[in-house]
Short mmCIF file of C-alpha atoms in Angstrom, two decimals:
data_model
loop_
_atom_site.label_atom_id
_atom_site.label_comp_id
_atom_site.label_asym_id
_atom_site.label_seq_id
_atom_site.Cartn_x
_atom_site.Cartn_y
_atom_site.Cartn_z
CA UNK A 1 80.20 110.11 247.85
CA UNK A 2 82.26 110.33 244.78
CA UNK A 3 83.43 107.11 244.97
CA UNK A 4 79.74 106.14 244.63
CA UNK A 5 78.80 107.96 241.91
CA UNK A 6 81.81 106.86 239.94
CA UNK A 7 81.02 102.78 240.89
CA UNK A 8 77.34 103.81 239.75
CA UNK A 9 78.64 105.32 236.60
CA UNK A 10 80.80 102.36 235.61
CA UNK A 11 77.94 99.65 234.62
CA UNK A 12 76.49 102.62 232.48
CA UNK A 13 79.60 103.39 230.51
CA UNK A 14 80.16 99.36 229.95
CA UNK A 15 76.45 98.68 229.04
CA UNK A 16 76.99 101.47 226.20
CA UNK A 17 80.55 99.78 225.25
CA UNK A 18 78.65 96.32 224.99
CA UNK A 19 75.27 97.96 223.23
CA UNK A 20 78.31 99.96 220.69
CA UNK A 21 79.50 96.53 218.71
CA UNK A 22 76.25 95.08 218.90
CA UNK A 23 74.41 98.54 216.93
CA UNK A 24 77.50 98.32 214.74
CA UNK A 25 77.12 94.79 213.42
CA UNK A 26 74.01 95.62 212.20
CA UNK A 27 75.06 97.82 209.80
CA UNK A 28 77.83 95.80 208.72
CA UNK A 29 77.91 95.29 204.88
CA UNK A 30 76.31 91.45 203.42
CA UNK A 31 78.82 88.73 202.91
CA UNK A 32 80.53 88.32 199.65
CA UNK A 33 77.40 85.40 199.22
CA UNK A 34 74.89 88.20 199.68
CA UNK A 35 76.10 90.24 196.97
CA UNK A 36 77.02 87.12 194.87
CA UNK A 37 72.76 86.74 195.05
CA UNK A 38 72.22 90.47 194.32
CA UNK A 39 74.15 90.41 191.15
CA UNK A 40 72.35 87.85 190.03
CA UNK A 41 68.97 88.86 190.39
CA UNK A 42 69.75 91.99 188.89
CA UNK A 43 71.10 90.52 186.29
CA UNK A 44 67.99 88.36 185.56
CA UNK A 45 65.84 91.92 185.96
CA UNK A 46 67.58 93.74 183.71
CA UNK A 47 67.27 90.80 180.98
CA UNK A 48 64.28 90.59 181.46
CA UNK A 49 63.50 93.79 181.21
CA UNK A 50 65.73 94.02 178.01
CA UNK A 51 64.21 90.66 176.52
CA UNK A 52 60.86 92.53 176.69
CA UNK A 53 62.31 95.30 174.16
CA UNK A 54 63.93 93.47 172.14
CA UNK A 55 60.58 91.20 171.81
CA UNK A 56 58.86 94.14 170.83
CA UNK A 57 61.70 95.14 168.12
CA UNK A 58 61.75 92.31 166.70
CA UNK A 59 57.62 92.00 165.91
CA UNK A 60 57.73 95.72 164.80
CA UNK A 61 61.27 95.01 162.58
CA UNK A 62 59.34 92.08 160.68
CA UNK A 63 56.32 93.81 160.02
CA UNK A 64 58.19 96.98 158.75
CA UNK A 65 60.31 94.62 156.88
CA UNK A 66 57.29 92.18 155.38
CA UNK A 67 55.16 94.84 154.24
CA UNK A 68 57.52 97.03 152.84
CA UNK A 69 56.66 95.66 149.46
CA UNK A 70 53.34 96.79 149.36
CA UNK A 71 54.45 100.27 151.20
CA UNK A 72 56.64 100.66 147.73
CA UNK A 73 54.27 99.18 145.36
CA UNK A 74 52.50 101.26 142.97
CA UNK A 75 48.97 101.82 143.60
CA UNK A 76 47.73 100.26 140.20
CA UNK A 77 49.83 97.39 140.71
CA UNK A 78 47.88 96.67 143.98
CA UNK A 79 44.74 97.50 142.61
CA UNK A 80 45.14 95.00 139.71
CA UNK A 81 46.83 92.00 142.26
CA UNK A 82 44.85 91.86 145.10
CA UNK A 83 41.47 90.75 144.66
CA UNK A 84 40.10 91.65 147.75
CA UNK A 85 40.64 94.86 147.99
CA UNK A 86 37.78 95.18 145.76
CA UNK A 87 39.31 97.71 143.66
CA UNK A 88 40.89 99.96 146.69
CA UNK A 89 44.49 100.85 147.06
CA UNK A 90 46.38 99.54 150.21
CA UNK A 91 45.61 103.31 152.08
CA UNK A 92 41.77 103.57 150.88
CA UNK A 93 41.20 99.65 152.04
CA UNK A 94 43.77 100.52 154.94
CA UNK A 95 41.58 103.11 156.14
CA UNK A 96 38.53 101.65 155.88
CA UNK A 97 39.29 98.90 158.00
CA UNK A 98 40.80 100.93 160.52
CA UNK A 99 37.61 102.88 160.61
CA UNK A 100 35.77 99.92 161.65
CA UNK A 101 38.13 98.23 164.23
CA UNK A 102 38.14 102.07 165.81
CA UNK A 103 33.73 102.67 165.61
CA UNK A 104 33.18 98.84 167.24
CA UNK A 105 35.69 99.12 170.12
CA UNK A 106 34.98 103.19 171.32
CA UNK A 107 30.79 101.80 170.91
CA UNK A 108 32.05 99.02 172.76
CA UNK A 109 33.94 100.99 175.16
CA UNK A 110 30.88 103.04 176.09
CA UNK A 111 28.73 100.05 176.40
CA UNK A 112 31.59 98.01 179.15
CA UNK A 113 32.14 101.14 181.55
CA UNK A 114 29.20 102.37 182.63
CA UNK A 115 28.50 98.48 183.46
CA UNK A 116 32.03 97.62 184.80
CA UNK A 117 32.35 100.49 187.17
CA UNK A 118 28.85 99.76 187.96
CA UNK A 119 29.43 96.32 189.27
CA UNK A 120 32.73 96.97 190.48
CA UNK A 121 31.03 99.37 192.77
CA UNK A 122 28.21 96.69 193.80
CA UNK A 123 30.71 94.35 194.70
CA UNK A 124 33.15 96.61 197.00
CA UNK A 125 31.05 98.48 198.21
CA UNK A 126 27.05 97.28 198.11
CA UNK A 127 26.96 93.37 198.68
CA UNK A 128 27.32 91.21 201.21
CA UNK A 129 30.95 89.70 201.34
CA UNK A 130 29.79 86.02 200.65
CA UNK A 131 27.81 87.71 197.80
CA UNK A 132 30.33 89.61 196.61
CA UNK A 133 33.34 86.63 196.79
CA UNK A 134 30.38 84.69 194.55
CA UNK A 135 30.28 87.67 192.10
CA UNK A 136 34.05 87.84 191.90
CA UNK A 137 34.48 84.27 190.64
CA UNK A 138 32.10 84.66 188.31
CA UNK A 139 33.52 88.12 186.71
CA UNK A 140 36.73 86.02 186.47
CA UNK A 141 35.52 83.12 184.93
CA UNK A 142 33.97 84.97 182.66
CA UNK A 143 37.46 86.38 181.51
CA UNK A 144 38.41 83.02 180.62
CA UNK A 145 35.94 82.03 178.33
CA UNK A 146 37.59 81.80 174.31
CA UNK A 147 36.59 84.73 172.07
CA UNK A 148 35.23 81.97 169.89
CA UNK A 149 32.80 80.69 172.54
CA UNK A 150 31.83 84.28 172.76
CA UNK A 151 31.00 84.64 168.95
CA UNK A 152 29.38 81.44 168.96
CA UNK A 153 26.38 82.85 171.58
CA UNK A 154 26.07 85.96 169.58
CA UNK A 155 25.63 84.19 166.28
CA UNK A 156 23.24 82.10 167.68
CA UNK A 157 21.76 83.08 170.50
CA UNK A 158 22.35 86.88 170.95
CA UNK A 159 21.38 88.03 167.76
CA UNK A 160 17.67 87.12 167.19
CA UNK A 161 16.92 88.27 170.89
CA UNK A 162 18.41 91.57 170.21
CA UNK A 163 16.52 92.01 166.72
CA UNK A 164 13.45 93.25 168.56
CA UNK A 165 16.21 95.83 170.67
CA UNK A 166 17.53 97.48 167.20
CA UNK A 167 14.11 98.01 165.93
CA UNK A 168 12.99 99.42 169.22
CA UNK A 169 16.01 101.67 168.90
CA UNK A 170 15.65 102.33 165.31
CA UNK A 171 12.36 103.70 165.86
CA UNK A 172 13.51 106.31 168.51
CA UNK A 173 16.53 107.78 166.63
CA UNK A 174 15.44 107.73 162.67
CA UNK A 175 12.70 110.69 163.08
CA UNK A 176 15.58 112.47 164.96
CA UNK A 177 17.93 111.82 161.86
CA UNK A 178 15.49 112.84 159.57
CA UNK A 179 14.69 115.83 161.45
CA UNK A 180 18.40 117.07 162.01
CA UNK A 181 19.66 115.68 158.54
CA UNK A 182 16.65 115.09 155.92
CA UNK A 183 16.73 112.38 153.72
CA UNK A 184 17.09 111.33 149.43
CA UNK A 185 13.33 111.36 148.71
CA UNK A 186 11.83 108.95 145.80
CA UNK A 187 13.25 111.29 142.64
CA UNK A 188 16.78 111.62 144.50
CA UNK A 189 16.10 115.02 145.51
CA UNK A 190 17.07 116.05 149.56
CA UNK A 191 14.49 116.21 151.67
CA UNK A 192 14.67 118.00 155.00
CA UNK A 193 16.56 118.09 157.33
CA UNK A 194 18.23 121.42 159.23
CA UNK A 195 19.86 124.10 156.89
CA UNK A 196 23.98 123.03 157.76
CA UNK A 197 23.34 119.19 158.72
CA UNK A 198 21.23 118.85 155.19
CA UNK A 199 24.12 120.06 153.14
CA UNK A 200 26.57 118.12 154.80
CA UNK A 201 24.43 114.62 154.05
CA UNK A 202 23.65 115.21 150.91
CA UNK A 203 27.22 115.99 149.66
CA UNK A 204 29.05 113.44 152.17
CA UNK A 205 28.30 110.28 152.68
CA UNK A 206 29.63 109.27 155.72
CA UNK A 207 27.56 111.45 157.51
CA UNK A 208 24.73 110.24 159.44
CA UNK A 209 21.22 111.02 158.11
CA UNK A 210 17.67 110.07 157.85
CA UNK A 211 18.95 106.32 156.80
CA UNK A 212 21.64 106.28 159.92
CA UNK A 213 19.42 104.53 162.27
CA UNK A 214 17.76 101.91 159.70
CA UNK A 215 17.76 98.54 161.21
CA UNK A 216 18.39 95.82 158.12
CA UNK A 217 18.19 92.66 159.41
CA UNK A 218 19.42 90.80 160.46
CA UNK A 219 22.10 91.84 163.25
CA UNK A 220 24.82 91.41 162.25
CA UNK A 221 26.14 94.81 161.79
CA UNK A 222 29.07 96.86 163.70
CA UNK A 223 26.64 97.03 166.62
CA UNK A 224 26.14 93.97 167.15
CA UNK A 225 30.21 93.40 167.05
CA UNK A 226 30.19 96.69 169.62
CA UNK A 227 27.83 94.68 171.94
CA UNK A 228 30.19 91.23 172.09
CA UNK A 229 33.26 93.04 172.34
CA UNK A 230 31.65 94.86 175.32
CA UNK A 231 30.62 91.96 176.80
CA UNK A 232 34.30 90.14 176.39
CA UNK A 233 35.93 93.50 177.56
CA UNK A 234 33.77 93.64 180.67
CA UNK A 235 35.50 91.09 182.75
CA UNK A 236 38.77 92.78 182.51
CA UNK A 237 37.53 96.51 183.30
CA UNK A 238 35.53 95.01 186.39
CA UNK A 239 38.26 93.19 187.85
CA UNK A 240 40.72 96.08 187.79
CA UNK A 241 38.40 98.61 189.02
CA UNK A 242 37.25 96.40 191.93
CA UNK A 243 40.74 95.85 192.85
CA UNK A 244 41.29 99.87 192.95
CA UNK A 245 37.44 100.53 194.79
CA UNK A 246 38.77 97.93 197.38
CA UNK A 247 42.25 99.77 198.20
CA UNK A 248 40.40 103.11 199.23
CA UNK A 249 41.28 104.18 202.72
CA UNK A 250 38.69 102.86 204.93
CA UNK A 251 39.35 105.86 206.88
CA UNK A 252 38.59 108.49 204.39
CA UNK A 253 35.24 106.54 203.64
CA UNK A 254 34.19 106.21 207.76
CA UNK A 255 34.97 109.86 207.95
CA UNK A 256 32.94 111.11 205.26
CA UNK A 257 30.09 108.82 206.76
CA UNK A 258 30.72 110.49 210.07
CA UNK A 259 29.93 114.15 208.64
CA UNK A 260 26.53 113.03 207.28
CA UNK A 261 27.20 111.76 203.79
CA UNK A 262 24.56 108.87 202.73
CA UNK A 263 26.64 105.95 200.80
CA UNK A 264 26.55 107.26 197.43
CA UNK A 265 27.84 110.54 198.13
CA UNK A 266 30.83 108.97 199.92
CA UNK A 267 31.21 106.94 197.03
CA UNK A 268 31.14 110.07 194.37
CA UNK A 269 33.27 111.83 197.02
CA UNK A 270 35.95 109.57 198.13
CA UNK A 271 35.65 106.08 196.37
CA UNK A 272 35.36 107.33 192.96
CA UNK A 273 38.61 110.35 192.92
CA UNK A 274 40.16 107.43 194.31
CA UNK A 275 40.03 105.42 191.75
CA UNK A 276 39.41 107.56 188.90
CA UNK A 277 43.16 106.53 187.42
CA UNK A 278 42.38 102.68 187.97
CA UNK A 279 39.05 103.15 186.31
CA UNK A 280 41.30 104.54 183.15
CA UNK A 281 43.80 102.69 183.43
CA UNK A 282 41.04 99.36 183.32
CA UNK A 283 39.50 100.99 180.01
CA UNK A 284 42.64 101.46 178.40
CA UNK A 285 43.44 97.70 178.95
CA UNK A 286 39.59 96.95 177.67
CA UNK A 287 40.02 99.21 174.52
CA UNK A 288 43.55 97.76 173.75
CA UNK A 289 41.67 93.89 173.72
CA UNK A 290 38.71 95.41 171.83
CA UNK A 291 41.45 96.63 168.88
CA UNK A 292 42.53 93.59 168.48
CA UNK A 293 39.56 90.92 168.67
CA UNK A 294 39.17 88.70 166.21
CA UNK A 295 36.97 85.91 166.18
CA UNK A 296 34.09 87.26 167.74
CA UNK A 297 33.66 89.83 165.37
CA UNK A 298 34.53 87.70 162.48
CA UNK A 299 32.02 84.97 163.37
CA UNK A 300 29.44 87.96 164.11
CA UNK A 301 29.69 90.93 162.01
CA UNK A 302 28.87 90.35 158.21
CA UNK A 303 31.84 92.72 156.92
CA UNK A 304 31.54 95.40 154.22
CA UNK A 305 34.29 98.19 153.24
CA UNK A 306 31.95 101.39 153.94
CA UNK A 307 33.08 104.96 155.96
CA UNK A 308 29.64 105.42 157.59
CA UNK A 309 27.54 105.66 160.74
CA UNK A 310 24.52 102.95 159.23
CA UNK A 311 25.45 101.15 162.85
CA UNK A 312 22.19 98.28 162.17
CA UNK A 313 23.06 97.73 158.55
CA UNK A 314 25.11 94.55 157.79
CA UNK A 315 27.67 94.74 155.01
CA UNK A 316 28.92 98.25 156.35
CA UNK A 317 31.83 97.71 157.70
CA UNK A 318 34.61 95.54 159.17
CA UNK A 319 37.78 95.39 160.99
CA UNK A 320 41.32 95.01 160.85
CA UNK A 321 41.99 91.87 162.84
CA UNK A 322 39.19 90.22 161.33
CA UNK A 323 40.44 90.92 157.71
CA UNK A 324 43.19 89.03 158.33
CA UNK A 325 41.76 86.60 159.67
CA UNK A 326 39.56 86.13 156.82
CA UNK A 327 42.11 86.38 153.93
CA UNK A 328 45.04 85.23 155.00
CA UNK A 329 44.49 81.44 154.39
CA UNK A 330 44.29 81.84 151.05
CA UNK A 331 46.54 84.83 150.48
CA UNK A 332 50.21 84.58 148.83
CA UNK A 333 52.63 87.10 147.54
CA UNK A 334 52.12 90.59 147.57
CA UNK A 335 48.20 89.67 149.21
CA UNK A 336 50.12 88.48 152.04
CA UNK A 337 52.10 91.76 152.43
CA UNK A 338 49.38 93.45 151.99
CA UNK A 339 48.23 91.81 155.05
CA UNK A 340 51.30 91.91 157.03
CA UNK A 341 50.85 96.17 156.37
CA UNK A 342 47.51 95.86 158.05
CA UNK A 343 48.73 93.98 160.98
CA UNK A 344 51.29 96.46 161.40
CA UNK A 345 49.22 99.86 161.11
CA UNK A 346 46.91 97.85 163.85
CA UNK A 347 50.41 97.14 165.78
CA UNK A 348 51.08 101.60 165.38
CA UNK A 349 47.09 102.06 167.07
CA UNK A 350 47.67 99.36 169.57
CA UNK A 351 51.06 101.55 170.68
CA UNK A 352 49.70 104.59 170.21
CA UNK A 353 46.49 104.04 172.60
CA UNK A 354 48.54 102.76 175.40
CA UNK A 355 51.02 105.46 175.34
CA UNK A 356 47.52 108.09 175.32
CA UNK A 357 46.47 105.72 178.14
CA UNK A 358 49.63 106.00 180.25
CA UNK A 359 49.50 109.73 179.67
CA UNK A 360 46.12 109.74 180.55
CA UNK A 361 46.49 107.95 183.60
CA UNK A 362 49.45 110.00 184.76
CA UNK A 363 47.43 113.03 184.54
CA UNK A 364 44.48 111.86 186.26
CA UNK A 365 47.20 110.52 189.34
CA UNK A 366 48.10 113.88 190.04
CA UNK A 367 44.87 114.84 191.26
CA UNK A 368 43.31 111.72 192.49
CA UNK A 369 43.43 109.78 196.38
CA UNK A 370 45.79 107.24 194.41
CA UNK A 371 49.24 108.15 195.44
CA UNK A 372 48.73 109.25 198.67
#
């Protein structure tokens, strides 16, 4: 009986012996080739990931280095050798183009995301998949298209059709700003307007009031520049947040549809938290393109160097991409420094929205479906 047990034992004990070396060589370290291949890719990671700072050095180093003339420069001196400034020193025309390039891509910004998310949504989520392959193509293609093609159609086309759209609005919201701010009657006195809101239009400028909402044709004014940057920005905040409505768990979605919810409340429930950080993340990336258009806006906006909130009257304002764009053909010496500053406070905003937009997005992770 023993003897049995033992001769049954024996093919177990050598099948473990044989399983043993097999299990083992598994784990064995990679050859000396293996790890030849590893060093090398990380290697080519790491330079890459070091060319990509020292890129960025290097554009910041010659900017801070090119415009440090002007930066030292007396104010006179400026005032006197630039001739476009119009009599402004580098921080008073500085500021007033920043102004601008801020106003036309935030009004732009709140123009594209309603709209992206919007059809985002319709394609993930509402149309048929043939449909909705159709309406992807398109939203890419449209992505594609040169900002100069884009300021072309609004010179030319987009403008006269929306004249009839600024008066329409200009009708609704100038009683409002007459009401809440007054107005500079005939004689120059102040006329009406809510005791606070008066004072501060009368003695400021900048603030909105009864005149805010004029339309001046024709349209070529910083809304006008909003509306083409929103439609060039569009393409880029749809893609992204279709990409993020798509990688929802298709089990969260089936199981709020199982406890009753109708479509849109699964959406606003599940889809939405989801994808709240994508949908950021998207806008950031739309804003940071918005900043720095050029093109467009120069081909559309008829520029001015105004701190205001007259959003349908040309000759208001203008941006800092544009500016350069504009001057620098025919600038030289300290105009071109002057220049190179601009370019370089735009290159401070560009950095200073992303890192807001990675903080931003880091936040909204935390309490969002996205890394779960």
């Amino acid at each position: 009986m023993l003897q049995t047990i033992e001769s049954a034992g024996e093919p177990a004990d050598q099948t473990a012996k044989d399983v043993a070396p097999a299990q083992t060589g598994a784990l064995t370290p990679p050859s000396g080739r293996a790890r030849y291949g590893d060093r090398i890719f990380r290697g080519i990671s790491n330079l890459s990931g070091i060319s990509i700072l020292a890129l960025l050095a290097a554009v910041f180093i010659f900017l801070l280095l090119s415009s440090g003339n002007v930066l030292i420069t007396p104010s006179e001196e400026i005032v006197e050798e630039v001739g476009f400034a119009r009599g402004q020193n580098f921080w008073q025309f500085a500021g007033t183009t920043v102004f601008g390039t801020l106003l036309a891509a935030i009004i732009a910004l709140f123009i594209a995301v309603p709209f992206a998310v919007g059809i985002a949504l319709f394609i993930s989520h509402y149309a048929p998949r043939k449909l909705a392959a159709i309406f992807g193509y398109v939203i890419d293609l449209l992505a594609a298209i040169p900002s100069v093609v884009f300021g072309l159609w609004g010179m030319w086309t987009l403008e006269p059709l929306m004249r009839p759209v600024f008066t329409w609005i200009s009708d609704i919201l100038t009683p409002i700003f007459t009401f809440l701010s007054g107005k500079a009657g005939p004689d120059g006195a102040w006329e009406g307007g809510l005791p606070g809101l008066s004072w501060l239009a009368e003695h400021y400028e900048w603030f909105p009031d009864g005149t805010a909402a004029a339309f001046v044709p024709p349209a070529r004014n910083i809304l006008m520049g909003a509306v083409i940057l929103a439609i060039m920005i569009l393409p880029i905040i749809t893609s992204l947040s279709r990409e993020v409505f798509v990688q929802t768990p298709r089990l969260q979605e089936e199981a709020s549809l199982a406890l009753g919810a109708t479509r849109w409340e699964m959406i606003k429930m599940v889809v939405l938290p989801h994808g709240r950080s994508g949908i950021v993340s998207a806008s950031m990336l739309g804003l940071g393109r918005a900043l720095g258009e050029t093109m467009a806006l120069l081909m559309v906006l008829s520029p001015g160097m105004m701190i205001n909130f007259k959003l349908m009257s040309p000759g208001q304002h203008s941006t800092i991409a544009s500016q350069i764009a504009l001057r620098f053909p025919e600038a030289s010496g300290i105009e071109s420094d002057f220049l190179i500053a601009l370019g370089l406070i735009l290159f401070v905003i560009t950095f200073v929205v992303n890192f807001i937009a990675r903080a931003i997005v880091a936040r909204y992770a935390e309490f969002s479906g996205a890394n779960a």
